[in-house]
Amino acid sequence: MTTGNGSTTAQLITKHRPTLDRALDAIRTREFWTPHPEHPKAYGEGAPEEGKAAFDALRGSRFEVPGQPVSGEWTATEVSPYGLEMGISYPRTDEGAIDALLPVMSGGLPGWRQAGPEGRAAVCLEILARISARTHEFAQAVMHTSGQAFMMAFQAGGPHAQDRGMEAVAYAYAEQTRTPERAVWEKPQGKRDPLRVTKEFTAAGRGIALLIGCNTFPTWNGFPGFFASLATGNAVLVKPHPRAVLPLALTVRIAREVLAEAGFAADLVALAAEAEGDGIAKNLATRPEIKVIDYTGGSAFGEWLEANARQAQVHTEKSGVNTVLLDSTDDYAGMLSNLAFSLSLYSGQMCTTPQNLLIPAGGVATDAGHKSYDEVVADLGAAVSKLLGDDARANALLGAIVGDQVRERLESASSLGEVALPSRAVENPEFPDATVRTPAIVKLDAAKPEAEAGYLAECFGPVSFAVAVGSTEDALTLLRRTLREKGAMTVAAYTTSAEVERQVEEVCFDESAQLSLNLTGGVYVNQTAGFSDFHGSGGNPAANCTLCDGAFVAGRFRVVEVRRMAAS
Amino acid sequence: MTTGNGSTTAQLITKHRPTLDRALDAIRTREFWTPHPEHPKAYGEGAPEEGKAAFDALRGSRFEVPGQPVSGEWTATEVSPYGLEMGISYPRTDEGAIDALLPVMSGGLPGWRQAGPEGRAAVCLEILARISARTHEFAQAVMHTSGQAFMMAFQAGGPHAQDRGMEAVAYAYAEQTRTPERAVWEKPQGKRDPLRVTKEFTAAGRGIALLIGCNTFPTWNGFPGFFASLATGNAVLVKPHPRAVLPLALTVRIAREVLAEAGFAADLVALAAEAEGDGIAKNLATRPEIKVIDYTGGSAFGEWLEANARQAQVHTEKSGVNTVLLDSTDDYAGMLSNLAFSLSLYSGQMCTTPQNLLIPAGGVATDAGHKSYDEVVADLGAAVSKLLGDDARANALLGAIVGDQVRERLESASSLGEVALPSRAVENPEFPDATVRTPAIVKLDAAKPEAEAGYLAECFGPVSFAVAVGSTEDALTLLRRTLREKGAMTVAAYTTSAEVERQVEEVCFDESAQLSLNLTGGVYVNQTAGFSDFHGSGGNPAANCTLCDGAFVAGRFRVVEVRRMAAS
């Protein structure tokens, strides 16, 4: 049994315990905190160039995962949305490789269990520290798989993702240590001696966890499940999206190095790369050895997992329809610029991007006077156009369209209603092959039944709907229906009325949706901060879990009690 | 909206906060604690008679649930295992009644949400306090529905069940208050003003919870889910087992009284009684309004719920096969008497009763010399016979057989193997119609394939199998297989070998089972204590949850965040 190198683990605990304590404090107070600097310059002189060079060195080569049982076949499936030649081959995980791999992964579990919650947390934080040191390399990897613009790939794929991973480690540690390691239970028996029982409580992982990665946020959406499962004593098999393998493959390799250095089985973490069309996730997800699953992606496969992977704890982030309710505002310009940014960021390719803007047909009251529905839509379009008027700035905000499906969806959006703001193709001088598009705004009239095909379906990408509703009351009704039937990762509302605020809140409480009110400055509805904001609620059809809370980690392990009579 | 009477709720908080704090401390330390006295005399002079009189007054009458929407039909389905005439009619809940009831229940949710975690905990503790004050009445109700002997019905159905309910309230409170009610998030922006966001976090229940009660432990198994759901802001619809309605019907009526007095909607708790064969649980469980389910009972329906009630958080305690591994002992007599008690208590009609006693065919080493397999089986049979030799004591331990299925299972057990200890019918002078049976022990040889039909199926009731295994190593292998395939609520082992102890522990860690080692005194494998022991692990096929931990409560509510820009 690989039981870990006690002195190495002790050193890691000494090194990372203060950070863990600070993270535990942050999830309790939910005040701002991060140990991961957001600015690229904070990573040292030369770091950008070194990161880029490391990334370039990986391109056109075989990505080895030393020591992991492999099939001998290789697969290269990544296509940079920026048109950069990737050509990175990964070990292809076929059925035979899986059969060989899973028992080896399970073999590491007893030693990992013995490390205890603190030892596992320290190993996880060391993995995160090494990832953090390579943030520039990860930024390139995320940029050229997701199509995010560099700064977003750097921040969301780097420090923000690392925050989410560390947050999961903190929750995992807190959850596992709610029960003491041992207790003496002494029950009075009247005049007789008391009954005395010693009880030992061990947090035991469930087995092998499967992480099914996504194309758009491989690290940000992948790290929470990865670290939550690992920190609670599971092995983790990482199955990246075929178009976004590298960020998670790097993660796997770093994790294996840290585990081995600390004396644990490197195979506690393994990579399952596949060729396009292999579809190994479906087979893996129902294997009896797989006890925990984390998935980010479309609703159809997410619902399939929930229905079929019955042997596992299944955590899904699927798709939803995000709503902004516009009732009134005392900062019309601030509202417009805030919304324009939210619609534009990463071309709306975020699960948190607003889709439906519910605007009373009779218009809204603003500090700039009453604005008709048409005026609001036109002004919002103008705000978007102004924000993205400069191509350099547009490229820096929009990034690239991640794939053909999104482009096709954008192109067919005009069939759904009158286009109030057409999408514009933007040239990217650095990457001429990148598909860069500004967001489109399409008008829909909620009074018309055919409009439902637009506003009651997720339209992932740079399309939003300006939905004319009869009144704010109608908007609340539609918001409730949308949340109940389609779910949402985010809800936003603009109102100067305390009563409307209360009503929107009640709908969000009833239907379990996260609400941002009257955002006008530099905080956007589609962004959440680790240690403070909840990402999704886990209580509506968009996701069955939230990042991050007790429920996200509590099912990943069980507490096994061993009791013995004690001498009285 | 019924938003609660602030001053009443405040009074309840003042009254119960010290108890809540003590309970929170107990679940952290897991040391012995209970606020519910175990001795019948502790409830005051005259309490036994008053409880009995209250119970007798209910018999032969209609059990009204004042204010609850009902169908107008009545149903009486209870049959005392002691032969006492019950004749209690309950409002029959047909489809029409459900359609009327669910919206009314939902109507109370916003007010209940506003009460907050502390207010809800206080209301729940007041309900428990009133139940506690009527423990003698509950004891009669549990005795004459489950067939438990009086003392067990009193203790397990009274104080121990109340402990489990309070434990759930404590976990619910702790879980909901891990996130603060509000936070100010202030992110530095270099030379610019920091971003400041105020965040409010509200614990919001999921909706209506459904409690599906069981026949044998209506309160002990029912209270955890009932109070966990109520304390986390849900309404609770109680669907008792048709043979054990009264204990939960009393609970519903008390809860409604307390809720109404505190200014909340009484219909936050409601009773769904059915006629034999109505099978309303299946329809209720898949209604979209039902968001949480707690179920105790057979595996078939439990697995059906897990597969089909996809809209709900489903908590199940099903059936398993509990194992005792006998390797060696330094207290042979103590082991035998401890096991004899465990096999006899409530005629083995506990989900925690040992079923398979794995004994090496070559015998075991003991402080009384080496004992062959046959000797161990004979000595255990003798210990049971001695324990139950006196009819009065036998009646006090065994209680009555709860129903025909258990009796038939016992009668057919002799077909499975050689009967080492035959079951004996015991006369009950007070209740001549009661079916009272001592436990049977049947020999099985693990080397024979046909023996699997015995030891790899749950045989609920007073039957256990003395399974001859080749060696302790074989026993460990069979234990692992049994846990993986059938699950278990309990595992026990007797050994003087530190190595065997370690091996049994490893199996239990790997397969997530709760282990008791070398119990010889007054602590029994089939008993667990609230606030200290975990009941089941939630990690093997016997149950998907444990009583009680964070996971048991964490999915019953979601935290809804509302964020606003703050003045900088």
PDB file of N, CA and C in Angstrom, chain B residues 316-361:
ATOM      1  N   THR B 316     -33.163   7.495   1.377  1.00  0.00           N
ATOM      2  CA  THR B 316     -33.751   6.179   1.609  1.00  0.00           C
ATOM      3  C   THR B 316     -32.972   5.386   2.638  1.00  0.00           C
ATOM      4  N   GLU B 317     -33.735   4.687   3.479  1.00  0.00           N
ATOM      5  CA  GLU B 317     -33.150   3.599   4.261  1.00  0.00           C
ATOM      6  C   GLU B 317     -33.895   2.357   3.849  1.00  0.00           C
ATOM      7  N   LYS B 318     -33.178   1.459   3.211  1.00  0.00           N
ATOM      8  CA  LYS B 318     -33.802   0.276   2.614  1.00  0.00           C
ATOM      9  C   LYS B 318     -33.454  -0.952   3.443  1.00  0.00           C
ATOM     10  N   SER B 319     -33.073  -2.005   2.812  1.00  0.00           N
ATOM     11  CA  SER B 319     -32.717  -3.189   3.595  1.00  0.00           C
ATOM     12  C   SER B 319     -31.291  -3.594   3.260  1.00  0.00           C
ATOM     13  N   GLY B 320     -30.710  -4.329   4.147  1.00  0.00           N
ATOM     14  CA  GLY B 320     -29.345  -4.787   3.939  1.00  0.00           C
ATOM     15  C   GLY B 320     -29.174  -6.122   4.619  1.00  0.00           C
ATOM     16  N   VAL B 321     -27.966  -6.620   4.571  1.00  0.00           N
ATOM     17  CA  VAL B 321     -27.649  -7.887   5.223  1.00  0.00           C
ATOM     18  C   VAL B 321     -26.516  -7.608   6.205  1.00  0.00           C
ATOM     19  N   ASN B 322     -26.866  -7.628   7.484  1.00  0.00           N
ATOM     20  CA  ASN B 322     -25.883  -7.298   8.515  1.00  0.00           C
ATOM     21  C   ASN B 322     -25.067  -8.525   8.900  1.00  0.00           C
ATOM     22  N   THR B 323     -23.792  -8.283   9.062  1.00  0.00           N
ATOM     23  CA  THR B 323     -22.863  -9.389   9.287  1.00  0.00           C
ATOM     24  C   THR B 323     -22.170  -9.249  10.633  1.00  0.00           C
ATOM     25  N   VAL B 324     -21.967 -10.386  11.287  1.00  0.00           N
ATOM     26  CA  VAL B 324     -21.053 -10.456  12.428  1.00  0.00           C
ATOM     27  C   VAL B 324     -19.939 -11.423  12.052  1.00  0.00           C
ATOM     28  N   LEU B 325     -18.730 -10.952  12.154  1.00  0.00           N
ATOM     29  CA  LEU B 325     -17.574 -11.796  11.839  1.00  0.00           C
ATOM     30  C   LEU B 325     -16.964 -12.294  13.150  1.00  0.00           C
ATOM     31  N   LEU B 326     -16.920 -13.592  13.302  1.00  0.00           N
ATOM     32  CA  LEU B 326     -16.369 -14.173  14.526  1.00  0.00           C
ATOM     33  C   LEU B 326     -15.004 -14.789  14.212  1.00  0.00           C
ATOM     34  N   ASP B 327     -13.965 -14.152  14.734  1.00  0.00           N
ATOM     35  CA  ASP B 327     -12.606 -14.664  14.509  1.00  0.00           C
ATOM     36  C   ASP B 327     -12.050 -15.273  15.792  1.00  0.00           C
ATOM     37  N   SER B 328     -12.162 -14.527  16.877  1.00  0.00           N
ATOM     38  CA  SER B 328     -11.634 -14.987  18.159  1.00  0.00           C
ATOM     39  C   SER B 328     -12.143 -14.002  19.209  1.00  0.00           C
ATOM     40  N   THR B 329     -12.060 -14.401  20.463  1.00  0.00           N
ATOM     41  CA  THR B 329     -12.525 -13.504  21.522  1.00  0.00           C
ATOM     42  C   THR B 329     -11.823 -13.830  22.820  1.00  0.00           C
ATOM     43  N   ASP B 330     -11.654 -12.802  23.642  1.00  0.00           N
ATOM     44  CA  ASP B 330     -11.124 -13.053  24.987  1.00  0.00           C
ATOM     45  C   ASP B 330     -12.237 -12.968  26.034  1.00  0.00           C
ATOM     46  N   ASP B 331     -13.478 -12.946  25.557  1.00  0.00           N
ATOM     47  CA  ASP B 331     -14.616 -12.945  26.484  1.00  0.00           C
ATOM     48  C   ASP B 331     -15.762 -13.688  25.815  1.00  0.00           C
ATOM     49  N   TYR B 332     -15.609 -15.004  25.787  1.00  0.00           N
ATOM     50  CA  TYR B 332     -16.571 -15.843  25.059  1.00  0.00           C
ATOM     51  C   TYR B 332     -17.978 -15.674  25.611  1.00  0.00           C
ATOM     52  N   ALA B 333     -18.083 -15.724  26.916  1.00  0.00           N
ATOM     53  CA  ALA B 333     -19.405 -15.609  27.541  1.00  0.00           C
ATOM     54  C   ALA B 333     -20.018 -14.241  27.249  1.00  0.00           C
ATOM     55  N   GLY B 334     -19.181 -13.218  27.346  1.00  0.00           N
ATOM     56  CA  GLY B 334     -19.680 -11.861  27.080  1.00  0.00           C
ATOM     57  C   GLY B 334     -20.130 -11.707  25.645  1.00  0.00           C
ATOM     58  N   MET B 335     -19.370 -12.283  24.740  1.00  0.00           N
ATOM     59  CA  MET B 335     -19.733 -12.235  23.324  1.00  0.00           C
ATOM     60  C   MET B 335     -21.082 -12.920  23.098  1.00  0.00           C
ATOM     61  N   LEU B 336     -21.223 -14.113  23.682  1.00  0.00           N
ATOM     62  CA  LEU B 336     -22.460 -14.872  23.465  1.00  0.00           C
ATOM     63  C   LEU B 336     -23.667 -14.131  24.025  1.00  0.00           C
ATOM     64  N   SER B 337     -23.526 -13.579  25.211  1.00  0.00           N
ATOM     65  CA  SER B 337     -24.691 -12.919  25.800  1.00  0.00           C
ATOM     66  C   SER B 337     -25.011 -11.630  25.048  1.00  0.00           C
ATOM     67  N   ASN B 338     -23.958 -10.944  24.579  1.00  0.00           N
ATOM     68  CA  ASN B 338     -24.195  -9.722  23.806  1.00  0.00           C
ATOM     69  C   ASN B 338     -24.918 -10.056  22.507  1.00  0.00           C
ATOM     70  N   LEU B 339     -24.445 -11.073  21.814  1.00  0.00           N
ATOM     71  CA  LEU B 339     -25.086 -11.450  20.554  1.00  0.00           C
ATOM     72  C   LEU B 339     -26.507 -11.975  20.789  1.00  0.00           C
ATOM     73  N   ALA B 340     -26.683 -12.741  21.849  1.00  0.00           N
ATOM     74  CA  ALA B 340     -28.014 -13.289  22.133  1.00  0.00           C
ATOM     75  C   ALA B 340     -29.026 -12.158  22.308  1.00  0.00           C
ATOM     76  N   PHE B 341     -28.600 -11.129  23.005  1.00  0.00           N
ATOM     77  CA  PHE B 341     -29.491  -9.978  23.203  1.00  0.00           C
ATOM     78  C   PHE B 341     -29.796  -9.315  21.857  1.00  0.00           C
ATOM     79  N   SER B 342     -28.764  -9.114  21.056  1.00  0.00           N
ATOM     80  CA  SER B 342     -28.956  -8.436  19.770  1.00  0.00           C
ATOM     81  C   SER B 342     -29.906  -9.210  18.863  1.00  0.00           C
ATOM     82  N   LEU B 343     -29.786 -10.534  18.898  1.00  0.00           N
ATOM     83  CA  LEU B 343     -30.670 -11.344  18.049  1.00  0.00           C
ATOM     84  C   LEU B 343     -32.106 -11.332  18.550  1.00  0.00           C
ATOM     85  N   SER B 344     -32.270 -11.148  19.862  1.00  0.00           N
ATOM     86  CA  SER B 344     -33.598 -11.284  20.460  1.00  0.00           C
ATOM     87  C   SER B 344     -34.398  -9.986  20.455  1.00  0.00           C
ATOM     88  N   LEU B 345     -33.705  -8.870  20.595  1.00  0.00           N
ATOM     89  CA  LEU B 345     -34.389  -7.594  20.771  1.00  0.00           C
ATOM     90  C   LEU B 345     -35.400  -7.352  19.644  1.00  0.00           C
ATOM     91  N   TYR B 346     -36.660  -7.125  20.039  1.00  0.00           N
ATOM     92  CA  TYR B 346     -37.756  -6.884  19.088  1.00  0.00           C
ATOM     93  C   TYR B 346     -37.786  -7.980  18.028  1.00  0.00           C
ATOM     94  N   SER B 347     -37.528  -9.192  18.465  1.00  0.00           N
ATOM     95  CA  SER B 347     -37.561 -10.368  17.566  1.00  0.00           C
ATOM     96  C   SER B 347     -36.772 -10.134  16.284  1.00  0.00           C
ATOM     97  N   GLY B 348     -35.683  -9.423  16.381  1.00  0.00           N
ATOM     98  CA  GLY B 348     -34.844  -9.222  15.198  1.00  0.00           C
ATOM     99  C   GLY B 348     -35.491  -8.379  14.116  1.00  0.00           C
ATOM    100  N   GLN B 349     -36.556  -7.660  14.463  1.00  0.00           N
ATOM    101  CA  GLN B 349     -37.257  -6.859  13.458  1.00  0.00           C
ATOM    102  C   GLN B 349     -36.668  -5.449  13.355  1.00  0.00           C
ATOM    103  N   MET B 350     -35.362  -5.387  13.399  1.00  0.00           N
ATOM    104  CA  MET B 350     -34.660  -4.111  13.281  1.00  0.00           C
ATOM    105  C   MET B 350     -33.767  -4.160  12.042  1.00  0.00           C
ATOM    106  N   CYS B 351     -33.644  -3.032  11.382  1.00  0.00           N
ATOM    107  CA  CYS B 351     -32.776  -2.983  10.211  1.00  0.00           C
ATOM    108  C   CYS B 351     -31.323  -3.152  10.617  1.00  0.00           C
ATOM    109  N   THR B 352     -31.066  -3.128  11.901  1.00  0.00           N
ATOM    110  CA  THR B 352     -29.697  -3.213  12.423  1.00  0.00           C
ATOM    111  C   THR B 352     -29.389  -4.569  13.046  1.00  0.00           C
ATOM    112  N   THR B 353     -30.364  -5.468  13.094  1.00  0.00           N
ATOM    113  CA  THR B 353     -30.144  -6.777  13.708  1.00  0.00           C
ATOM    114  C   THR B 353     -29.161  -7.597  12.879  1.00  0.00           C
ATOM    115  N   PRO B 354     -28.204  -8.245  13.547  1.00  0.00           N
ATOM    116  CA  PRO B 354     -27.288  -9.108  12.795  1.00  0.00           C
ATOM    117  C   PRO B 354     -28.054 -10.236  12.116  1.00  0.00           C
ATOM    118  N   GLN B 355     -27.688 -10.524  10.894  1.00  0.00           N
ATOM    119  CA  GLN B 355     -28.298 -11.658  10.190  1.00  0.00           C
ATOM    120  C   GLN B 355     -27.298 -12.793   9.975  1.00  0.00           C
ATOM    121  N   ASN B 356     -26.155 -12.467   9.406  1.00  0.00           N
ATOM    122  CA  ASN B 356     -25.170 -13.507   9.086  1.00  0.00           C
ATOM    123  C   ASN B 356     -24.052 -13.520  10.115  1.00  0.00           C
ATOM    124  N   LEU B 357     -23.907 -14.665  10.796  1.00  0.00           N
ATOM    125  CA  LEU B 357     -22.802 -14.840  11.726  1.00  0.00           C
ATOM    126  C   LEU B 357     -21.771 -15.693  11.013  1.00  0.00           C
ATOM    127  N   LEU B 358     -20.658 -15.061  10.626  1.00  0.00           N
ATOM    128  CA  LEU B 358     -19.632 -15.784   9.862  1.00  0.00           C
ATOM    129  C   LEU B 358     -18.653 -16.438  10.824  1.00  0.00           C
ATOM    130  N   ILE B 359     -18.659 -17.746  10.826  1.00  0.00           N
ATOM    131  CA  ILE B 359     -17.852 -18.513  11.800  1.00  0.00           C
ATOM    132  C   ILE B 359     -16.944 -19.475  11.031  1.00  0.00           C
ATOM    133  N   PRO B 360     -15.624 -19.396  11.253  1.00  0.00           N
ATOM    134  CA  PRO B 360     -14.736 -20.337  10.557  1.00  0.00           C
ATOM    135  C   PRO B 360     -15.140 -21.782  10.853  1.00  0.00           C
ATOM    136  N   ALA B 361     -15.172 -22.584   9.777  1.00  0.00           N
ATOM    137  CA  ALA B 361     -15.549 -23.998   9.953  1.00  0.00           C
ATOM    138  C   ALA B 361     -14.620 -24.686  10.943  1.00  0.00           C
TER     139      ALA B 361
END
